Short mmCIF file of C-alpha atoms and ligand atoms in Angstrom, two decimals:
data_model
loop_
_atom_site.label_atom_id
_atom_site.label_comp_id
_atom_site.label_asym_id
_atom_site.label_seq_id
_atom_site.Cartn_x
_atom_site.Cartn_y
_atom_site.Cartn_z
CA MET A 21 -96.19 -0.08 -78.81
CA ALA A 22 -93.53 -2.19 -77.08
CA LYS A 23 -92.20 -3.36 -80.68
CA ARG A 24 -92.13 0.18 -82.02
CA LYS A 25 -90.29 1.49 -78.73
CA LYS A 26 -87.70 -1.45 -79.30
CA ALA A 27 -87.28 -0.44 -82.71
CA ALA A 28 -86.97 3.34 -82.08
CA LYS A 29 -84.42 2.30 -79.37
CA ALA A 30 -82.47 0.12 -81.83
CA LYS A 31 -82.39 2.95 -84.40
CA SER A 32 -80.96 5.60 -82.12
CA LYS A 33 -78.62 2.98 -80.95
CA ALA A 34 -77.19 2.67 -84.48
CA ALA A 35 -77.18 6.23 -84.93
CA ALA A 36 -75.05 6.73 -81.75
CA LYS A 37 -72.67 4.11 -83.20
CA LYS A 38 -72.56 5.64 -86.25
CA THR A 39 -71.93 9.21 -84.67
CA ALA A 40 -69.25 7.55 -82.08
CA LYS A 41 -67.72 6.07 -85.15
CA LYS A 42 -67.47 9.69 -86.77
CA VAL A 43 -66.01 11.13 -83.71
CA VAL A 44 -63.25 8.85 -83.57
CA LYS A 45 -62.44 9.15 -87.23
CA PHE A 46 -62.45 13.17 -86.67
CA THR A 47 -60.22 13.03 -83.39
CA ALA A 48 -57.80 10.63 -85.00
CA LYS A 49 -57.41 12.87 -87.94
CA LYS A 50 -57.55 15.80 -85.65
CA LEU A 51 -54.92 14.62 -83.42
CA ALA A 52 -52.57 13.72 -86.58
CA ALA A 53 -53.04 17.32 -87.95
CA SER A 54 -52.63 19.08 -84.75
CA ASN A 55 -49.02 18.02 -84.23
CA GLY A 56 -47.82 19.25 -87.40
CA LEU A 57 -46.63 15.73 -88.43
CA PRO A 58 -46.47 14.60 -91.94
CA ARG A 59 -47.80 11.04 -93.01
CA PRO A 60 -45.39 8.35 -92.09
CA SER A 61 -42.77 7.93 -95.03
CA ALA A 62 -43.38 5.09 -97.30
CA LYS A 63 -39.60 4.70 -97.99
CA PRO A 64 -37.51 2.04 -96.95
CA TRP A 65 -35.72 2.57 -93.52
CA GLY A 66 -32.59 4.62 -94.07
CA GLN A 67 -33.72 6.25 -97.27
CA ALA A 68 -35.75 9.05 -96.22
CA GLY A 69 -32.71 11.26 -95.55
CA ARG A 70 -30.89 12.06 -92.49
CA ALA A 71 -32.10 13.60 -89.07
CA LEU A 72 -30.61 16.68 -89.54
CA ASP A 73 -31.11 17.37 -93.28
CA GLY A 74 -31.85 20.88 -93.99
CA VAL A 75 -30.07 22.29 -90.89
CA ARG A 76 -27.06 24.44 -91.97
CA ILE A 77 -24.25 25.07 -89.32
CA LEU A 78 -21.74 27.97 -89.31
CA ASP A 79 -19.09 26.02 -87.91
CA PHE A 80 -16.59 28.65 -86.10
CA THR A 81 -14.92 25.70 -83.80
CA HIS A 82 -11.53 24.75 -83.41
CA VAL A 83 -9.43 22.61 -81.37
CA GLN A 84 -11.61 19.48 -79.82
CA SER A 85 -14.70 20.35 -77.98
CA GLY A 86 -16.61 22.32 -80.53
CA PRO A 87 -15.34 20.40 -83.50
CA THR A 88 -16.76 16.89 -81.72
CA CYS A 89 -20.08 18.77 -81.74
CA THR A 90 -20.18 19.74 -85.21
CA GLN A 91 -18.74 16.36 -86.33
CA LEU A 92 -21.80 14.81 -84.59
CA LEU A 93 -24.22 17.18 -86.04
CA ALA A 94 -22.88 16.74 -89.69
CA TYR A 95 -22.88 12.83 -89.22
CA MET A 96 -26.81 13.36 -88.27
CA GLY A 97 -26.95 15.07 -91.80
CA ALA A 98 -26.19 18.84 -91.12
CA ASP A 99 -24.25 21.00 -93.58
CA CYS A 100 -21.22 21.80 -91.55
CA ILE A 101 -19.25 24.91 -93.06
CA LYS A 102 -16.40 24.96 -90.90
CA VAL A 103 -14.98 28.97 -91.01
CA GLU A 104 -11.00 28.81 -90.75
CA ARG A 105 -8.27 31.61 -90.69
CA PRO A 106 -6.67 31.79 -94.24
CA GLY A 107 -3.33 30.14 -94.53
CA ILE A 108 -3.33 28.67 -90.93
CA GLY A 109 -6.66 27.11 -90.49
CA ASP A 110 -7.73 25.11 -87.04
CA ILE A 111 -4.47 24.93 -85.18
CA THR A 112 -4.87 21.22 -84.86
CA ARG A 113 -4.21 20.66 -88.64
CA GLY A 114 -0.70 20.92 -87.60
CA GLN A 115 -0.67 19.44 -84.10
CA LEU A 116 0.59 16.05 -83.39
CA ARG A 117 1.39 15.62 -87.28
CA ASP A 118 2.56 12.29 -88.16
CA VAL A 119 2.60 12.38 -91.76
CA LYS A 120 4.73 15.26 -93.04
CA GLY A 121 2.75 18.16 -94.87
CA ALA A 122 -0.51 16.54 -94.31
CA ASP A 123 -3.41 17.39 -91.87
CA SER A 124 -2.98 15.51 -88.43
CA LEU A 125 -5.24 12.70 -87.19
CA TYR A 126 -5.87 15.10 -84.40
CA PHE A 127 -7.87 17.48 -87.14
CA THR A 128 -9.00 14.58 -89.29
CA MET A 129 -10.86 12.50 -86.70
CA ILE A 130 -12.85 15.26 -85.63
CA ASN A 131 -13.79 17.39 -88.76
CA GLY A 132 -15.06 14.70 -90.96
CA SER A 133 -18.09 15.15 -93.08
CA LYS A 134 -17.62 18.94 -93.08
CA ARG A 135 -16.91 21.51 -95.65
CA SER A 136 -14.07 24.13 -95.02
CA ILE A 137 -14.08 27.94 -95.93
CA THR A 138 -11.21 30.51 -95.38
CA ILE A 139 -12.46 33.72 -94.15
CA ASP A 140 -10.37 36.34 -92.35
CA SER A 141 -12.96 37.24 -89.74
CA LYS A 142 -11.19 40.49 -88.87
CA HIS A 143 -11.10 41.66 -92.65
CA ALA A 144 -13.78 44.37 -93.77
CA LYS A 145 -14.84 41.92 -96.54
CA GLY A 146 -14.42 38.89 -94.35
CA LYS A 147 -17.03 40.54 -92.19
CA GLU A 148 -19.45 40.86 -94.98
CA ILE A 149 -19.34 37.60 -96.15
CA LEU A 150 -19.76 36.19 -92.40
CA ASP A 151 -22.74 38.57 -92.17
CA ARG A 152 -24.30 36.70 -95.43
CA LEU A 153 -23.54 33.32 -93.53
CA VAL A 154 -25.20 34.27 -90.49
CA LYS A 155 -28.20 35.32 -92.56
CA LEU A 156 -28.21 31.63 -94.23
CA CYS A 157 -27.29 29.36 -91.27
CA ASP A 158 -29.30 27.90 -88.86
CA VAL A 159 -26.71 27.72 -85.80
CA LEU A 160 -23.45 29.16 -85.37
CA VAL A 161 -21.27 27.08 -83.15
CA GLU A 162 -17.95 28.32 -81.65
CA ASN A 163 -15.45 27.73 -79.00
CA PHE A 164 -13.23 30.48 -79.13
CA ALA A 165 -11.44 32.11 -75.64
CA PRO A 166 -14.15 34.17 -73.81
CA GLY A 167 -14.93 37.45 -75.83
CA ALA A 168 -13.06 36.59 -78.92
CA LEU A 169 -16.71 36.11 -80.92
CA ASP A 170 -17.26 39.82 -79.79
CA ARG A 171 -14.08 40.93 -80.58
CA MET A 172 -14.95 39.81 -84.41
CA GLY A 173 -18.13 42.10 -84.22
CA LEU A 174 -20.22 38.86 -84.10
CA THR A 175 -22.01 39.66 -80.84
CA TRP A 176 -25.23 38.06 -79.90
CA GLU A 177 -27.08 41.57 -80.63
CA HIS A 178 -25.70 41.55 -84.39
CA ILE A 179 -26.35 38.13 -84.88
CA HIS A 180 -29.81 37.99 -83.38
CA LYS A 181 -30.62 41.25 -85.70
CA LEU A 182 -29.35 39.78 -88.76
CA ASN A 183 -31.02 36.40 -88.25
CA PRO A 184 -33.57 35.99 -85.48
CA ARG A 185 -33.78 32.43 -86.04
CA MET A 186 -30.24 31.74 -85.48
CA ILE A 187 -28.91 29.65 -82.46
CA VAL A 188 -25.67 30.57 -80.98
CA ALA A 189 -24.20 27.70 -79.22
CA SER A 190 -20.62 28.09 -77.26
CA VAL A 191 -18.34 26.11 -75.43
CA LYS A 192 -16.62 27.91 -72.80
CA GLY A 193 -14.23 26.69 -69.99
CA PHE A 194 -16.24 27.95 -67.15
CA GLY A 195 -19.66 29.41 -66.57
CA PRO A 196 -20.46 32.85 -65.08
CA GLY A 197 -18.63 33.58 -62.00
CA PRO A 198 -15.05 34.38 -60.97
CA TYR A 199 -13.29 32.18 -63.73
CA GLU A 200 -15.35 33.32 -66.61
CA ASP A 201 -12.57 34.76 -68.71
CA CYS A 202 -10.05 31.68 -68.37
CA LYS A 203 -8.89 29.93 -71.22
CA VAL A 204 -9.55 26.16 -70.32
CA TYR A 205 -7.97 22.82 -72.11
CA GLU A 206 -9.12 19.20 -71.30
CA ASN A 207 -7.43 18.34 -68.19
CA VAL A 208 -8.24 21.98 -66.61
CA ALA A 209 -11.65 20.82 -67.17
CA GLN A 210 -11.07 17.40 -65.70
CA CYS A 211 -9.44 19.15 -62.67
CA ALA A 212 -12.15 21.93 -62.11
CA GLY A 213 -15.11 19.51 -62.78
CA GLY A 214 -14.09 17.21 -59.71
CA SER A 215 -13.34 14.35 -61.96
CA ALA A 216 -9.61 14.43 -60.99
CA SER A 217 -9.82 14.52 -57.38
CA THR A 218 -11.91 11.21 -57.60
CA THR A 219 -9.71 9.45 -60.09
CA GLY A 220 -6.79 7.24 -59.28
CA PHE A 221 -5.28 5.52 -56.39
CA ARG A 222 -5.95 6.57 -52.49
CA ASP A 223 -2.17 6.78 -52.12
CA GLY A 224 -1.33 8.37 -55.20
CA PRO A 225 -1.92 12.04 -56.96
CA PRO A 226 -5.26 12.79 -58.65
CA LEU A 227 -5.20 11.63 -62.01
CA VAL A 228 -6.89 12.72 -65.40
CA THR A 229 -8.75 10.06 -67.50
CA GLY A 230 -7.88 9.05 -71.36
CA SER A 231 -11.25 9.85 -72.16
CA GLN A 232 -11.60 13.15 -73.51
CA ILE A 233 -14.62 14.16 -71.02
CA GLY A 234 -13.58 17.90 -70.81
CA ASP A 235 -13.44 18.64 -74.61
CA SER A 236 -15.45 15.81 -76.16
CA GLY A 237 -17.75 15.14 -73.22
CA THR A 238 -18.73 18.93 -73.78
CA GLY A 239 -18.98 18.89 -77.33
CA LEU A 240 -21.52 15.99 -76.75
CA HIS A 241 -23.55 18.23 -74.26
CA LEU A 242 -23.79 21.19 -76.47
CA ALA A 243 -25.06 18.90 -79.53
CA LEU A 244 -28.08 18.21 -77.22
CA GLY A 245 -28.26 21.72 -76.41
CA ILE A 246 -28.36 22.64 -80.18
CA VAL A 247 -30.82 20.06 -81.36
CA SER A 248 -33.35 21.02 -78.52
CA ALA A 249 -32.85 24.78 -79.42
CA LEU A 250 -33.75 23.50 -83.00
CA TYR A 251 -36.74 21.82 -81.85
CA GLN A 252 -37.85 24.62 -79.57
CA ARG A 253 -37.29 27.00 -82.57
CA ASN A 254 -40.31 24.99 -84.57
CA ARG A 255 -42.72 26.39 -81.93
CA THR A 256 -41.32 29.79 -81.30
CA GLY A 257 -39.56 30.64 -84.41
CA ARG A 258 -36.57 32.14 -82.75
CA GLY A 259 -32.97 31.08 -82.03
CA GLN A 260 -31.56 31.23 -78.64
CA ARG A 261 -28.20 31.26 -76.97
CA VAL A 262 -26.91 27.72 -75.87
CA LEU A 263 -23.79 27.52 -73.75
CA CYS A 264 -21.97 24.54 -72.20
CA ALA A 265 -19.17 25.15 -69.85
CA MET A 266 -16.51 22.47 -69.87
CA GLN A 267 -16.45 22.43 -65.80
CA ASP A 268 -20.41 21.93 -65.79
CA GLY A 269 -19.90 18.93 -68.57
CA VAL A 270 -17.30 17.25 -66.52
CA LEU A 271 -19.35 17.45 -63.09
CA ASN A 272 -22.48 16.03 -64.98
CA LEU A 273 -20.29 12.95 -65.98
CA ALA A 274 -18.78 12.53 -62.44
CA ARG A 275 -21.96 13.36 -60.66
CA VAL A 276 -21.83 9.82 -59.10
CA LYS A 277 -18.87 11.25 -56.87
CA LEU A 278 -20.95 14.40 -55.86
CA ARG A 279 -23.61 11.59 -54.69
CA ASP A 280 -20.90 10.04 -52.54
CA GLN A 281 -19.79 13.42 -50.99
CA GLN A 282 -23.30 13.85 -49.77
CA ARG A 283 -23.45 10.17 -48.75
CA LEU A 284 -20.29 10.74 -46.50
CA LYS A 285 -22.63 12.82 -43.87
CA HIS A 286 -23.88 9.66 -43.19
CA GLY A 287 -21.23 7.09 -42.48
CA PRO A 288 -18.64 5.29 -44.66
CA LEU A 289 -18.93 4.59 -48.29
CA THR A 290 -19.10 0.69 -47.58
CA GLU A 291 -18.63 -0.15 -51.26
CA TYR A 292 -15.04 1.57 -51.50
CA SER A 293 -12.40 -0.93 -50.81
CA GLN A 294 -10.79 1.28 -48.13
CA TYR A 295 -13.87 0.57 -46.16
CA GLY A 296 -12.97 -2.94 -45.93
CA GLU A 297 -9.17 -2.37 -45.50
CA GLY A 298 -10.16 -0.07 -42.23
CA VAL A 299 -8.86 3.07 -43.62
CA PRO A 300 -10.90 6.05 -42.32
CA PHE A 301 -12.64 8.52 -44.92
CA GLY A 302 -11.86 11.98 -44.97
CA LYS A 303 -14.03 15.23 -45.63
CA ALA A 304 -14.11 14.75 -49.37
CA THR A 305 -15.15 12.16 -51.68
CA PRO A 306 -11.61 9.98 -51.94
CA ARG A 307 -10.19 8.47 -55.00
CA ALA A 308 -11.52 4.93 -55.40
CA GLY A 309 -8.81 3.12 -57.87
CA ASN A 310 -10.62 0.55 -59.43
CA ASP A 311 -13.61 0.15 -57.20
CA SER A 312 -16.66 0.07 -59.17
CA GLY A 313 -18.82 3.16 -58.90
CA GLY A 314 -22.16 1.55 -58.56
CA GLY A 315 -23.52 -0.96 -55.76
CA GLN A 316 -21.72 -3.99 -57.29
CA PRO A 317 -18.10 -4.57 -56.14
CA GLY A 318 -15.53 -4.66 -58.89
CA TRP A 319 -12.06 -4.57 -59.63
CA ILE A 320 -9.44 -4.99 -62.43
CA LEU A 321 -7.75 -8.52 -62.19
CA LYS A 322 -4.54 -9.70 -64.06
CA CYS A 323 -5.21 -12.27 -66.67
CA LYS A 324 -2.93 -15.06 -68.46
CA GLY A 325 0.12 -13.35 -70.01
CA TRP A 326 0.13 -10.33 -67.71
CA GLU A 327 3.75 -10.18 -67.19
CA SER A 328 4.37 -9.13 -70.79
CA ASP A 329 1.41 -7.71 -72.20
CA PRO A 330 0.10 -4.42 -70.24
CA ASP A 331 -3.24 -5.12 -71.26
CA ALA A 332 -3.74 -8.69 -70.34
CA TYR A 333 -6.24 -7.60 -67.52
CA ILE A 334 -10.13 -7.97 -67.03
CA TYR A 335 -12.63 -5.91 -65.03
CA PHE A 336 -14.48 -8.39 -62.69
CA ILE A 337 -17.95 -7.55 -61.10
CA THR A 338 -19.03 -9.60 -58.32
CA GLN A 339 -22.75 -9.04 -58.88
CA ALA A 340 -24.84 -10.63 -56.16
CA PRO A 341 -27.28 -12.91 -57.84
CA VAL A 342 -24.14 -14.71 -59.63
CA TRP A 343 -22.10 -15.18 -56.57
CA THR A 344 -22.91 -18.80 -56.26
CA ALA A 345 -21.52 -19.05 -59.65
CA ILE A 346 -18.49 -17.37 -59.01
CA CYS A 347 -17.57 -19.34 -56.08
CA ASP A 348 -17.93 -22.66 -58.15
CA LEU A 349 -15.79 -21.05 -61.14
CA ILE A 350 -12.70 -20.22 -58.92
CA GLY A 351 -12.73 -23.21 -56.78
CA LYS A 352 -14.31 -22.00 -53.65
CA PRO A 353 -17.53 -23.56 -53.27
CA GLU A 354 -17.55 -23.18 -49.46
CA TRP A 355 -17.89 -19.36 -49.80
CA LYS A 356 -21.54 -20.10 -51.06
CA THR A 357 -22.83 -21.06 -47.29
CA ASP A 358 -19.90 -19.31 -45.03
CA PRO A 359 -21.65 -16.43 -43.35
CA ASP A 360 -18.56 -14.51 -43.94
CA TYR A 361 -18.99 -14.78 -47.68
CA ALA A 362 -22.50 -15.66 -48.63
CA THR A 363 -24.30 -12.29 -48.60
CA PRO A 364 -23.12 -8.98 -50.04
CA PRO A 365 -22.73 -7.15 -46.62
CA ALA A 366 -20.69 -9.87 -45.06
CA ARG A 367 -18.33 -9.72 -47.97
CA LEU A 368 -17.87 -5.90 -48.03
CA PRO A 369 -14.85 -5.83 -45.74
CA ARG A 370 -13.30 -8.92 -47.38
CA LEU A 371 -13.50 -7.47 -51.18
CA ARG A 372 -9.60 -7.57 -51.33
CA GLY A 373 -9.33 -11.44 -50.33
CA ILE A 374 -12.21 -12.03 -52.68
CA PHE A 375 -10.72 -10.35 -55.60
CA ASP A 376 -7.04 -11.94 -54.83
CA ALA A 377 -8.83 -15.47 -54.91
CA ILE A 378 -10.82 -14.50 -58.09
CA GLU A 379 -7.40 -13.22 -59.81
CA GLN A 380 -5.55 -16.57 -58.94
CA TRP A 381 -8.49 -17.86 -61.30
CA THR A 382 -8.21 -15.31 -64.24
CA MET A 383 -4.42 -15.46 -63.97
CA THR A 384 -4.98 -19.00 -65.50
CA LYS A 385 -6.99 -17.57 -68.49
CA THR A 386 -6.72 -15.11 -71.28
CA LYS A 387 -8.86 -11.84 -70.81
CA PHE A 388 -11.04 -13.43 -73.65
CA GLU A 389 -11.42 -16.87 -72.25
CA VAL A 390 -12.30 -15.26 -68.81
CA MET A 391 -15.08 -13.14 -70.94
CA GLU A 392 -16.29 -16.31 -72.58
CA ILE A 393 -16.61 -18.75 -69.75
CA CYS A 394 -18.13 -15.72 -67.52
CA ASN A 395 -20.56 -14.45 -70.14
CA LYS A 396 -22.03 -17.69 -70.32
CA GLN A 397 -23.02 -17.73 -66.71
CA ASP A 398 -24.03 -14.22 -66.64
CA ILE A 399 -21.09 -12.79 -64.68
CA PRO A 400 -20.42 -9.28 -65.89
CA VAL A 401 -16.72 -8.84 -66.86
CA GLY A 402 -14.91 -6.49 -69.32
CA PRO A 403 -11.80 -7.09 -70.88
CA ILE A 404 -9.20 -4.33 -71.10
CA LEU A 405 -9.10 -3.86 -74.72
CA SER A 406 -6.15 -2.10 -75.91
CA MET A 407 -6.40 0.60 -79.00
CA LYS A 408 -4.71 -2.16 -81.15
CA GLU A 409 -7.37 -4.53 -80.38
CA ILE A 410 -10.36 -2.00 -80.84
CA ALA A 411 -8.76 -0.73 -84.22
CA GLU A 412 -8.85 -4.30 -85.48
CA GLU A 413 -12.03 -5.39 -84.08
CA PRO A 414 -14.34 -6.68 -87.00
CA SER A 415 -17.45 -5.93 -85.03
CA LEU A 416 -16.75 -2.16 -84.45
CA ARG A 417 -16.04 -1.99 -88.24
CA ALA A 418 -19.37 -3.92 -89.10
CA THR A 419 -21.43 -1.43 -87.12
CA GLY A 420 -19.70 1.45 -88.60
CA THR A 421 -18.50 2.78 -85.13
CA VAL A 422 -14.74 2.39 -86.65
CA VAL A 423 -14.59 3.68 -90.00
CA GLU A 424 -11.56 3.88 -92.45
CA VAL A 425 -11.65 6.86 -94.83
CA ASP A 426 -9.53 7.95 -97.54
CA HIS A 427 -7.92 11.33 -97.44
CA PRO A 428 -6.23 12.94 -100.67
CA THR A 429 -2.66 14.02 -98.72
CA ARG A 430 -2.41 11.47 -95.92
CA GLY A 431 -4.07 8.33 -97.38
CA ALA A 432 -6.53 5.77 -95.56
CA TYR A 433 -6.92 6.62 -91.99
CA LEU A 434 -9.58 5.49 -89.23
CA THR A 435 -11.89 7.26 -87.51
CA VAL A 436 -14.93 7.02 -85.07
CA GLY A 437 -18.00 6.89 -87.11
CA ASN A 438 -21.26 7.90 -85.54
CA PRO A 439 -21.65 6.30 -81.93
CA ILE A 440 -25.42 7.20 -81.89
CA LYS A 441 -27.13 4.64 -84.29
CA LEU A 442 -30.47 6.06 -85.76
CA SER A 443 -32.48 3.28 -87.74
CA ASP A 444 -33.77 5.81 -90.14
CA SER A 445 -30.86 8.28 -90.46
CA ILE A 446 -27.56 6.47 -91.32
CA ALA A 447 -24.38 8.15 -91.08
CA ASP A 448 -22.42 9.27 -93.72
CA VAL A 449 -18.69 9.26 -92.70
CA ARG A 450 -16.71 11.40 -95.17
CA ARG A 451 -13.08 12.36 -94.74
CA SER A 452 -11.91 15.81 -93.36
CA PRO A 453 -11.84 18.53 -95.57
CA LEU A 454 -8.63 20.19 -96.81
CA LEU A 455 -8.08 24.00 -95.66
CA GLY A 456 -10.46 25.59 -97.75
CA GLU A 457 -11.51 23.21 -100.09
CA HIS A 458 -14.94 24.44 -100.39
CA THR A 459 -14.17 28.21 -100.38
CA ASP A 460 -15.09 28.42 -104.08
CA GLU A 461 -18.13 26.28 -103.88
CA ILE A 462 -19.62 28.03 -100.71
CA LEU A 463 -19.13 31.45 -101.97
CA ARG A 464 -21.15 30.77 -105.04
CA LYS A 465 -23.28 28.09 -104.31
CA VAL A 466 -24.36 28.73 -100.69
CA LEU A 467 -23.87 32.61 -100.71
CA GLY A 468 -24.81 33.37 -104.31
CA TYR A 469 -21.89 35.38 -105.31
CA SER A 470 -21.37 36.12 -108.92
CA ASP A 471 -18.09 35.27 -110.90
CA LYS A 472 -17.20 39.23 -110.56
CA GLU A 473 -17.99 39.33 -107.02
CA VAL A 474 -15.74 35.96 -106.05
CA ALA A 475 -13.03 37.66 -108.13
CA GLU A 476 -13.39 40.72 -106.33
CA ILE A 477 -13.44 38.63 -102.83
CA LYS A 478 -10.19 36.86 -103.94
CA ALA A 479 -8.50 40.14 -104.71
CA SER A 480 -9.55 41.91 -101.49
CA GLY A 481 -7.26 39.26 -99.20
CA ALA A 482 -10.30 38.34 -97.09
CA ILE A 483 -10.13 34.60 -97.83
CA THR A 484 -6.52 34.02 -98.67
CA ALA A 485 -3.45 34.34 -96.64
CA PRO A 486 -1.15 37.32 -97.20
CA GLU A 487 1.57 36.40 -99.56
CA LYS A 488 4.92 35.83 -98.13
CA PRO A 489 6.96 38.96 -99.20
CA THR A 490 9.51 37.53 -101.66
CA LYS A 491 13.26 37.59 -100.61
CA ALA A 492 13.99 40.58 -102.88
CA GLU A 493 10.63 42.36 -101.39
CA ALA A 494 11.80 41.90 -97.99
CA ALA A 495 15.37 43.30 -98.66
N1 COA B 7 -9.98 35.00 -88.84
C1 COA B 7 -9.37 35.82 -88.11
N2 COA B 7 -9.13 35.66 -86.73
C2 COA B 7 -9.60 34.48 -86.27
C3 COA B 7 -10.17 33.77 -87.20
C4 COA B 7 -10.42 33.60 -88.24
N3 COA B 7 -10.87 32.90 -89.26
N4 COA B 7 -10.48 32.47 -86.40
C5 COA B 7 -10.30 32.88 -85.05
N5 COA B 7 -9.51 33.85 -84.90
C6 COA B 7 -8.84 34.62 -83.90
C7 COA B 7 -9.57 35.09 -82.98
O1 COA B 7 -10.47 36.26 -83.13
C8 COA B 7 -8.63 35.41 -81.60
O2 COA B 7 -8.23 36.65 -81.68
P1 COA B 7 -8.43 37.81 -80.55
O3 COA B 7 -8.00 36.96 -79.29
O4 COA B 7 -7.51 38.75 -81.20
O5 COA B 7 -9.86 38.14 -80.42
C9 COA B 7 -7.80 34.43 -82.02
O6 COA B 7 -7.69 33.93 -83.35
C10 COA B 7 -7.32 33.10 -81.08
O7 COA B 7 -8.47 32.78 -80.60
P2 COA B 7 -8.71 32.06 -79.15
O8 COA B 7 -9.92 31.13 -78.95
O9 COA B 7 -8.37 32.68 -77.95
O10 COA B 7 -7.33 30.79 -79.33
P3 COA B 7 -6.36 30.28 -78.35
O11 COA B 7 -5.59 29.40 -79.08
O12 COA B 7 -5.57 31.61 -77.78
O13 COA B 7 -7.09 29.53 -77.15
C11 COA B 7 -8.29 27.82 -76.34
C12 COA B 7 -7.61 28.33 -77.37
C13 COA B 7 -9.12 26.62 -76.65
C14 COA B 7 -7.83 27.89 -74.88
C15 COA B 7 -9.51 28.97 -76.16
O14 COA B 7 -10.16 29.23 -77.54
C16 COA B 7 -10.61 28.55 -75.17
O15 COA B 7 -10.49 28.87 -74.09
N6 COA B 7 -11.93 28.18 -75.55
C17 COA B 7 -12.96 28.14 -75.15
C18 COA B 7 -12.70 26.75 -74.20
C19 COA B 7 -12.52 25.46 -75.05
O16 COA B 7 -13.34 25.24 -76.24
N7 COA B 7 -11.67 24.79 -74.57
C20 COA B 7 -11.44 23.38 -75.20
C21 COA B 7 -10.53 23.66 -76.66
S1 COA B 7 -10.44 21.75 -77.21
#
């Protein structure tokens, strides 16, 4: 009896094990199926297409903010169709021109990997072509002045009716509010977003930065908004509007200064060198010169050659864990145990003197020598690299961050490749298109117009600049 019971128990245990195995198998299968993902590709890394393959963008952008966004999406694999005004194009084609008759670097460096079609958006036939593009594209990106897209007849309602899946993404200077109708350029945004008031030296005026945080920074924000909207569309099946105001984008990048504004209520900002110098704080976050924005004090120091080379400087951070190594390096071993210098709070009121002492040492070395010596000891430093040095830096070429491309009218030029590296989506950095270079190709291959229709479109004047009257006609 006991034997039979034991056998039955073993049998049921085996059956339970089998069922459990089945359940695991079933659940795993179900899980794989429920998130809708295909089986992992067996193709070698980087050969399974690009991240945004299949996404088509109606790129109605101009100047810098919008084009920066669409160039990034193009690097990620989207088909970017840039719509430009016949005969004129994006105004930057002719701005800051360095080579006579050729598109400027301003234009070429933010419009790579795109196609260009010329369409007069105010011409009846032009509107017809645009409507067809709206139906066939996934995203419309624009950064016209407020109201300009509506004045072209491309209201959200019109677009959404033609293509409910379309995402309409815009850069504007300001969000809804008192300034929403204003036209805005880079430096206006840097000032209105809180960056300028917190940049520069305490005893000088507000400063704008060389980085285009208003234009390119907002373009970057917009790109994230677009990709998120594309992802949401996978679930909802419908498009949406994406808005990035330049003021908001700048503020997002300057948020540590809003942090400091709130900290002011609770006492002085001890990591600002003005604290050590005994200068009282006012009501708003002050300009901090080259003080480090984080909790580790830092400053820009002269290096060997600074008298003749404006970039012979290094950013030096006195990170607490490597303080003793710094003391040994600069010949101040006594500071390791001196209570005035041994701890971070003791050092705060003495930062000026500390950086003066470190500078006496950095001035005996080139910025690259300082970099080499300090990195070996885990001391964080940053050489001030000139654009010349960056352009010539082999490691940036090797990673595709700086890329040389050829151009039919201006010759080879350097551009910034995709700064976002995806291991399975390798950016294809191509030169910028000539004005209207792909008009014919897009009309036929994307929009499906026949030879006869293309001829009609050309004759209508919707894709070509009006002929300039000859002298005789004008007379
Ligand atoms: N066919 C016909 N007309 C076209 C066209 C086309 N393909 N493309 C543009 N236009 C027209 C627009 O419809 C607009 O006409 P409208 O004012 O009569 O309606 C006109 O060109 C000018 O557009 P606008 O955006 O006002 O250009 P602008 O040179 O006067 O202003 C900015 C430039 C950048 C200040 C402005 O576009 C802006 O504030 N944009 C939003 C913020 C932004 O992105 N700023 C940063 C730029 S880097």
